[in-house]
CSV table of C-alpha atoms and ligand atoms in Angstrom, one decimal:
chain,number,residue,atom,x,y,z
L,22,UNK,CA,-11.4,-14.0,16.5
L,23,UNK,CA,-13.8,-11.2,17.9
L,24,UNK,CA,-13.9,-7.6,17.6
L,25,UNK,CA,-14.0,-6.0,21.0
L,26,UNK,CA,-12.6,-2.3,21.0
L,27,UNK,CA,-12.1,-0.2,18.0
L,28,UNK,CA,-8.6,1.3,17.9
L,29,UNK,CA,-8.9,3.5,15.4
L,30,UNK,CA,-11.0,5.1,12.5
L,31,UNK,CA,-8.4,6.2,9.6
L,32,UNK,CA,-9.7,7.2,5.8
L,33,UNK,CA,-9.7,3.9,4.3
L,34,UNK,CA,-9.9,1.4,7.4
L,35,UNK,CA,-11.1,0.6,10.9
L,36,UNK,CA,-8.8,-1.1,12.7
L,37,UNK,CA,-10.6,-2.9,15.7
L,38,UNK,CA,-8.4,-4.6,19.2
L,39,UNK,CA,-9.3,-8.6,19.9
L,40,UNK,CA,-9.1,-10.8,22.4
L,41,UNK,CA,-5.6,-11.6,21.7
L,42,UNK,CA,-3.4,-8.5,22.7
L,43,UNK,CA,-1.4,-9.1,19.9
L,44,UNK,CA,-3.9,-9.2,17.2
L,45,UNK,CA,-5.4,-6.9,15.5
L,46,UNK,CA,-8.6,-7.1,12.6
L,47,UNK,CA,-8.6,-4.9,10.3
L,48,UNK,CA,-11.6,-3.7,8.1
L,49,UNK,CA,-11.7,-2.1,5.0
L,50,UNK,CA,-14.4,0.6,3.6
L,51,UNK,CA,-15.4,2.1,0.7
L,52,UNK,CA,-14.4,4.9,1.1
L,53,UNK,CA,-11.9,7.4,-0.9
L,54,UNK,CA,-10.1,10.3,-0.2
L,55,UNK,CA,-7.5,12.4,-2.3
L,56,UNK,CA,-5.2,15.6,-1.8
L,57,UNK,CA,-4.9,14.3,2.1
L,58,UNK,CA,-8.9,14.2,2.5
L,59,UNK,CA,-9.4,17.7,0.1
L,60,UNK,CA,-11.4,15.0,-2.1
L,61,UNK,CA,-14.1,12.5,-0.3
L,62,UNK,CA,-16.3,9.9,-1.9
L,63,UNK,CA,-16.9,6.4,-1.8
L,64,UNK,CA,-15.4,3.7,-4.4
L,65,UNK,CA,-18.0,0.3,-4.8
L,66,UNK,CA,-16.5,-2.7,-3.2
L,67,UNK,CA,-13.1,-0.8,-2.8
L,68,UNK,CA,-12.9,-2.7,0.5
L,69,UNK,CA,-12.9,-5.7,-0.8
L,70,UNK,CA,-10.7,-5.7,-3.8
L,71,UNK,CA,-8.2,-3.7,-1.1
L,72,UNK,CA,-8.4,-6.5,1.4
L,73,UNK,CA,-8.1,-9.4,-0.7
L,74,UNK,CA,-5.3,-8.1,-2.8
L,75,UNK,CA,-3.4,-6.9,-0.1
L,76,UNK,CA,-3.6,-10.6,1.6
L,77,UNK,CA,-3.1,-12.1,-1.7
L,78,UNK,CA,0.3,-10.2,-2.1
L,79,UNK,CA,1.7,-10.3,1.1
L,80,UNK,CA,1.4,-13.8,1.2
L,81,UNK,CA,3.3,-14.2,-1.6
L,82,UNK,CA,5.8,-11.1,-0.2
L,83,UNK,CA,6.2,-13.7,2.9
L,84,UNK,CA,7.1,-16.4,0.5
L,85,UNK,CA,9.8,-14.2,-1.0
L,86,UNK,CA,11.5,-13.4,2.5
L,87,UNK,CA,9.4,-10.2,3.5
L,88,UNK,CA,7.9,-10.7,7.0
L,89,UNK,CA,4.6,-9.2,7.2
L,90,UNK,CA,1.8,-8.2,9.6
L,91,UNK,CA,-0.7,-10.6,8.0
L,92,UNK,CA,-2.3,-13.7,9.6
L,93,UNK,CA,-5.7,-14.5,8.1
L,94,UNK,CA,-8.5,-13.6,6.3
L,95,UNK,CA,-11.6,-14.0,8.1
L,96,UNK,CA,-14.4,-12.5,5.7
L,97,UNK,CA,-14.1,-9.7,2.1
L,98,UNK,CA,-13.0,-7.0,3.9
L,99,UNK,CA,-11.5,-8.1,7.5
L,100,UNK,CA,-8.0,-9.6,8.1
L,101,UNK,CA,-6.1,-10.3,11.3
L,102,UNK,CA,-2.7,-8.7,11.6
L,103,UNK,CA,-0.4,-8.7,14.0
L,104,UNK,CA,0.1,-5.5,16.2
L,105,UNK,CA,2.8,-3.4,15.4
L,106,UNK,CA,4.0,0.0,15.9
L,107,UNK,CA,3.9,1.9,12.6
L,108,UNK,CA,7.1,3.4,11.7
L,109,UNK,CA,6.2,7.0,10.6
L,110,UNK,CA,7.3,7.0,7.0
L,111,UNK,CA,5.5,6.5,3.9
L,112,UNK,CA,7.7,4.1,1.4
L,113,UNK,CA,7.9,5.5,-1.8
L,114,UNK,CA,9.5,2.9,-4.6
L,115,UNK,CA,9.3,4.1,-8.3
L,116,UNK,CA,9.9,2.2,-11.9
L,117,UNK,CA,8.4,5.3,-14.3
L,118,UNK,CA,8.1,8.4,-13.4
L,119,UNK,CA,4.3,9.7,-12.2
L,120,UNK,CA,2.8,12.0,-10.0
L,121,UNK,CA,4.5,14.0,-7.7
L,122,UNK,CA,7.9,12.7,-9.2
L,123,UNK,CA,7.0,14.1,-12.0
L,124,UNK,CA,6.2,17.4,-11.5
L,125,UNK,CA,9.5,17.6,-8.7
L,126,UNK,CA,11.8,16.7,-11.9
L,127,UNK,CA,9.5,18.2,-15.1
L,128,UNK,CA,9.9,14.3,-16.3
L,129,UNK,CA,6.7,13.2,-18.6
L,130,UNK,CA,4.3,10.8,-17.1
L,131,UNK,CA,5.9,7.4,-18.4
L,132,UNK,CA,9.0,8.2,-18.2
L,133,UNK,CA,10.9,5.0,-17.2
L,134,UNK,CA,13.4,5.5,-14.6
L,135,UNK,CA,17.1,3.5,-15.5
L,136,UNK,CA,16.3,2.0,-11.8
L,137,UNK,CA,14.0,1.8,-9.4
L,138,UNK,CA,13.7,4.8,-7.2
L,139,UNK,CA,13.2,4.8,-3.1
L,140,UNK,CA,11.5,7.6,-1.6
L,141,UNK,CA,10.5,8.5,1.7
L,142,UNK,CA,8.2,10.8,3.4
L,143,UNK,CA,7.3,11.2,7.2
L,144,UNK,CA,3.6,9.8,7.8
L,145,UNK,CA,2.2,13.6,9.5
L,146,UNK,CA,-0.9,14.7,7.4
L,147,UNK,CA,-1.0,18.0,9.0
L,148,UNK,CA,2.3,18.7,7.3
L,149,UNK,CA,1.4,17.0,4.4
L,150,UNK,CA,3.7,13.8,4.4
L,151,UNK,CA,6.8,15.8,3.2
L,152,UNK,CA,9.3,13.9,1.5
L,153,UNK,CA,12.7,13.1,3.9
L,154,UNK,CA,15.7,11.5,3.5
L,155,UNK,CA,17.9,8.9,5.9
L,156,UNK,CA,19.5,11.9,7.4
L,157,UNK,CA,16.1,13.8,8.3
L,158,UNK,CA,14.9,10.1,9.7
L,159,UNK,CA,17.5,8.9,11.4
L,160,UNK,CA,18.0,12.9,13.0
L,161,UNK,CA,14.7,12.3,14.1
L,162,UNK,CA,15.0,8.9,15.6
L,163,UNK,CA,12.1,7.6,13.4
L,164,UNK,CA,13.7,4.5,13.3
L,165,UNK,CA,17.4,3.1,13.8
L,166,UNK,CA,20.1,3.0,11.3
L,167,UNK,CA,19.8,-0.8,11.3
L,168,UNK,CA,15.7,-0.6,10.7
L,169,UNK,CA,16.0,1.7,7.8
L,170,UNK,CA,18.5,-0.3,6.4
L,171,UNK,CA,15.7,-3.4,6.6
L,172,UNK,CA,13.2,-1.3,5.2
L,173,UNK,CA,15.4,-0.5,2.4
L,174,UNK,CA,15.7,-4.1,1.5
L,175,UNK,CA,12.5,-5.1,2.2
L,176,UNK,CA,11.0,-2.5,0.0
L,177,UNK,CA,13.2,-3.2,-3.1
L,178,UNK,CA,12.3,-6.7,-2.3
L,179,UNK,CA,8.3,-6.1,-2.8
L,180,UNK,CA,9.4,-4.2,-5.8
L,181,UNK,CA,11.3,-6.8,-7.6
L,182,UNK,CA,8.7,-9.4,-6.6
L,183,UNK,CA,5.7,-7.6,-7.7
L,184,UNK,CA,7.2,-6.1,-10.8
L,185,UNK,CA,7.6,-9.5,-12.3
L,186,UNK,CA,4.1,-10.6,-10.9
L,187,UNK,CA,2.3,-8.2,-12.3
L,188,UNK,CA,4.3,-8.7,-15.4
L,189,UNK,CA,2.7,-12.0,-15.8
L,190,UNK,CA,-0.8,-10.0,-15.5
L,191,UNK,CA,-0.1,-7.6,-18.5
L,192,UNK,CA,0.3,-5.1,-15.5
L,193,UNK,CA,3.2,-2.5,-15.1
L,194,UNK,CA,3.9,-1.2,-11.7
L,195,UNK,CA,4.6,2.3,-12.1
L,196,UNK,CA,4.8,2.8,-8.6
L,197,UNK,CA,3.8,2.5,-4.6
L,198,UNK,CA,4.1,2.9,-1.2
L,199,UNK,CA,4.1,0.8,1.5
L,200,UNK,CA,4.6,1.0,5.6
L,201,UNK,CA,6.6,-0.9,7.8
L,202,UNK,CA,5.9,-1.5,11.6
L,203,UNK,CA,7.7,-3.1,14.5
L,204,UNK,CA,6.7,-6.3,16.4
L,205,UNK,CA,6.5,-6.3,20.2
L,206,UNK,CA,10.1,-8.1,19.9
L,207,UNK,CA,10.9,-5.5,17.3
L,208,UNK,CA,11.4,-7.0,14.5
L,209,UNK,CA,10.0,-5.1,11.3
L,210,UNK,CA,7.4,-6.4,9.1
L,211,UNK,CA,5.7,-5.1,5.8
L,212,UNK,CA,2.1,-3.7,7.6
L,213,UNK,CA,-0.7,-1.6,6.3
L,214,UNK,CA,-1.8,-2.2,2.5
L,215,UNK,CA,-0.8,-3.3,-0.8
L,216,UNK,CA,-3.7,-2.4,-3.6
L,217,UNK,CA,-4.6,0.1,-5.9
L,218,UNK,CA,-5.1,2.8,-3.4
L,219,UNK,CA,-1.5,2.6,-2.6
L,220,UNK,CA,0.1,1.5,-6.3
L,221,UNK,CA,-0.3,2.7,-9.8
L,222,UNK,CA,-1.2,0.1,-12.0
L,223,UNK,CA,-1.0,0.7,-16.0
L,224,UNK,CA,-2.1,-1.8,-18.7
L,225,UNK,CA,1.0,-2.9,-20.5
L,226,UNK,CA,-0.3,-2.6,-23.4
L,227,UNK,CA,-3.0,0.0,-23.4
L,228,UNK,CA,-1.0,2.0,-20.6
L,229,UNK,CA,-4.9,2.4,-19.5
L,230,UNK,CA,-5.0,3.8,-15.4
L,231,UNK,CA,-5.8,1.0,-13.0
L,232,UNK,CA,-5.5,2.7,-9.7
L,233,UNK,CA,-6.8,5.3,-7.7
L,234,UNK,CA,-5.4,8.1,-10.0
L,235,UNK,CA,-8.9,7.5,-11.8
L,236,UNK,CA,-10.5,9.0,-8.3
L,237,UNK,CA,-8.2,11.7,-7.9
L,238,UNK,CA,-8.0,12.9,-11.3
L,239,UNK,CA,-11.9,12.9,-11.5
L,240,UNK,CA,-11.4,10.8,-14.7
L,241,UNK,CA,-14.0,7.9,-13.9
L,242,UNK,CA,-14.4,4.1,-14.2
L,243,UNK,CA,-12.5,3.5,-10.7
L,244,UNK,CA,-15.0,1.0,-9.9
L,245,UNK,CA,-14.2,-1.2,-13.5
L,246,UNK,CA,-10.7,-0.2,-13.2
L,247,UNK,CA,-10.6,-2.4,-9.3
L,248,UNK,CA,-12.5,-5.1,-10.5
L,249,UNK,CA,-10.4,-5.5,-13.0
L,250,UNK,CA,-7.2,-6.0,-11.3
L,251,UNK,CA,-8.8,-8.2,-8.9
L,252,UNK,CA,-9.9,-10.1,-12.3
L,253,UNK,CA,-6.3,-10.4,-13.4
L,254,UNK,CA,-5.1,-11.2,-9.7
L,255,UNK,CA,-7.6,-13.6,-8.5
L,256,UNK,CA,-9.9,-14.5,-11.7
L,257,UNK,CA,-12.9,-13.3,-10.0
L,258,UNK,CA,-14.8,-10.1,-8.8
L,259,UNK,CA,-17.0,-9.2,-6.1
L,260,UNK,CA,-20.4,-10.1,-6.2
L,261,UNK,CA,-23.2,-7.3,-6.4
C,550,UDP,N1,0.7,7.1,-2.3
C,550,UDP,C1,-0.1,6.5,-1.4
C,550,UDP,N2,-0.5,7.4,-0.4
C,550,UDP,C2,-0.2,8.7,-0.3
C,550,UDP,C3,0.6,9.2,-1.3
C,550,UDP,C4,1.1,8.4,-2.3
C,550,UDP,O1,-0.5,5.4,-1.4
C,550,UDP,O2,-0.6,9.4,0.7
C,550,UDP,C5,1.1,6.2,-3.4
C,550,UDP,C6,0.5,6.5,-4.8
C,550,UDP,O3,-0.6,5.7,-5.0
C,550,UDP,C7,1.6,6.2,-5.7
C,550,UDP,C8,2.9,6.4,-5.0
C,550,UDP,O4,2.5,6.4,-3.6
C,550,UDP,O5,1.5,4.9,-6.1
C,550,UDP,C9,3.6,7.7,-5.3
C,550,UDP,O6,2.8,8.7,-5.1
C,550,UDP,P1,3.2,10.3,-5.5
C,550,UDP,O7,4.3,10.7,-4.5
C,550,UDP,O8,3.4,10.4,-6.9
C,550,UDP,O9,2.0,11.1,-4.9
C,550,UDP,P2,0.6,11.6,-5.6
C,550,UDP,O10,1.0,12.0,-7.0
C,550,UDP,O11,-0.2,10.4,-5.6
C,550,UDP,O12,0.2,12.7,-4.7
């Protein structure tokens, strides 16, 4: 598969058109933003650990009943994905309560919620992704009754799957977002990424950060904190 045009440049990816009008490759960078791009800097081998465990997990997710927009691998940080449109609306689903959940509703970091929580906020960084509800999205014909209710399922889905998963890797899933698109034929599949960027990961034990909060919080060790979830996941790490 070859690169011809590039589609777009966002803060975390390229995402480049191929000879197939369907297909898309995807390429992953370094580089990290925070407080919708207040906060820049760059986070070593980020694109790798992101592309590899986003393909790892969503070939599982397909496994598990979730369609998704991957088809293949082709080097640390590209993958082919199918083409979809995005549907404009970040997934929010929540086990304990973190970040911007816990400041809404005053609840401790750590709190754990009696069941999982779904969230949604419409994808428009100059408004700041603010949070919406079925009735602001389905007002705004973001997507049809029918899809939402997909996406719904879907997401609980990855949630239930990855919970246990990461379970087995001494890993709690506190929480993440993820995006859904439509096919040409419309059907909707799990698209964009799955990785620390876009989930917070604690140590079960240690409740240590794992995730991107490291970056935003300006508390350090990001780059151990990857590698070692792509340790856990994969058993290995990138090579310097
Ligand atoms: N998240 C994300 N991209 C965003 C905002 C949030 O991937 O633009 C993820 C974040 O990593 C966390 C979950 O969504 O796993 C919930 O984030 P929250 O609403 O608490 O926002 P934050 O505190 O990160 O601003």
């Amino acid at each position: 598969m070859i690169k011809t045009k590039q589609l777009y440049e966002g803060k975390a990816k390229k995402v480049w058109e191929t000879e197939d009008p369907n297909l898309l490759i995807v390429d992953y960078k370094d580089d990290a933003t925070a407080g919708n791009g207040a906060k820049k800097g760059t986070i070593h081998d980020k694109g790798i650990i992101n592309n590899r465990m986003s393909n790892f997990m969503m070939k599982m997710l397909e496994k598990e009943g979730v369609p998704t927009h991957y088809v293949e691998e082709i080097s640390d940080r590209e993958t082919v994905v199918k083409r979809v449109t995005i549907v404009p609306l970040e997934v929010i689903v929540r086990n304990i309560a973190a970040g911007s959940l816990s400041k809404r509703l005053g609840l401790p970091e750590g709190t754990p919620m009696k069941r999982p929580v779904l969230e949604y906020c419409y994808k428009d960084d100059a408004l700041g992704d603010p949070m919406v509800n079925e009735y602001h999205i389905l007002a705004m014909e973001w997507c049809t009754k029918e899809e939402l209710d997909t996406i719904a399922k879907y997401a609980f889905a990855v949630n239930d799957f990855m919970v246990k998963y990461l379970k087995t890797l001494n890993l709690d899933l506190v929480d993440f977002k993820i995006e859904f698109g439509r096919l040409s034929d419309g059907t909707i599949v799990l698209a964009d990424e799955i990785s620390p960027d876009t989930c917070r990961l604690w140590d079960c034990d240690t409740k240590e950060k794992l995730d991107k909060d490291r970056f935003r919080r300006d508390m350090g060790g990001e780059e151990d904190a990857y590698k070692e979830v792509m340790r856990r996941l994969m058993g290995e790490v990138p090579e310097d």
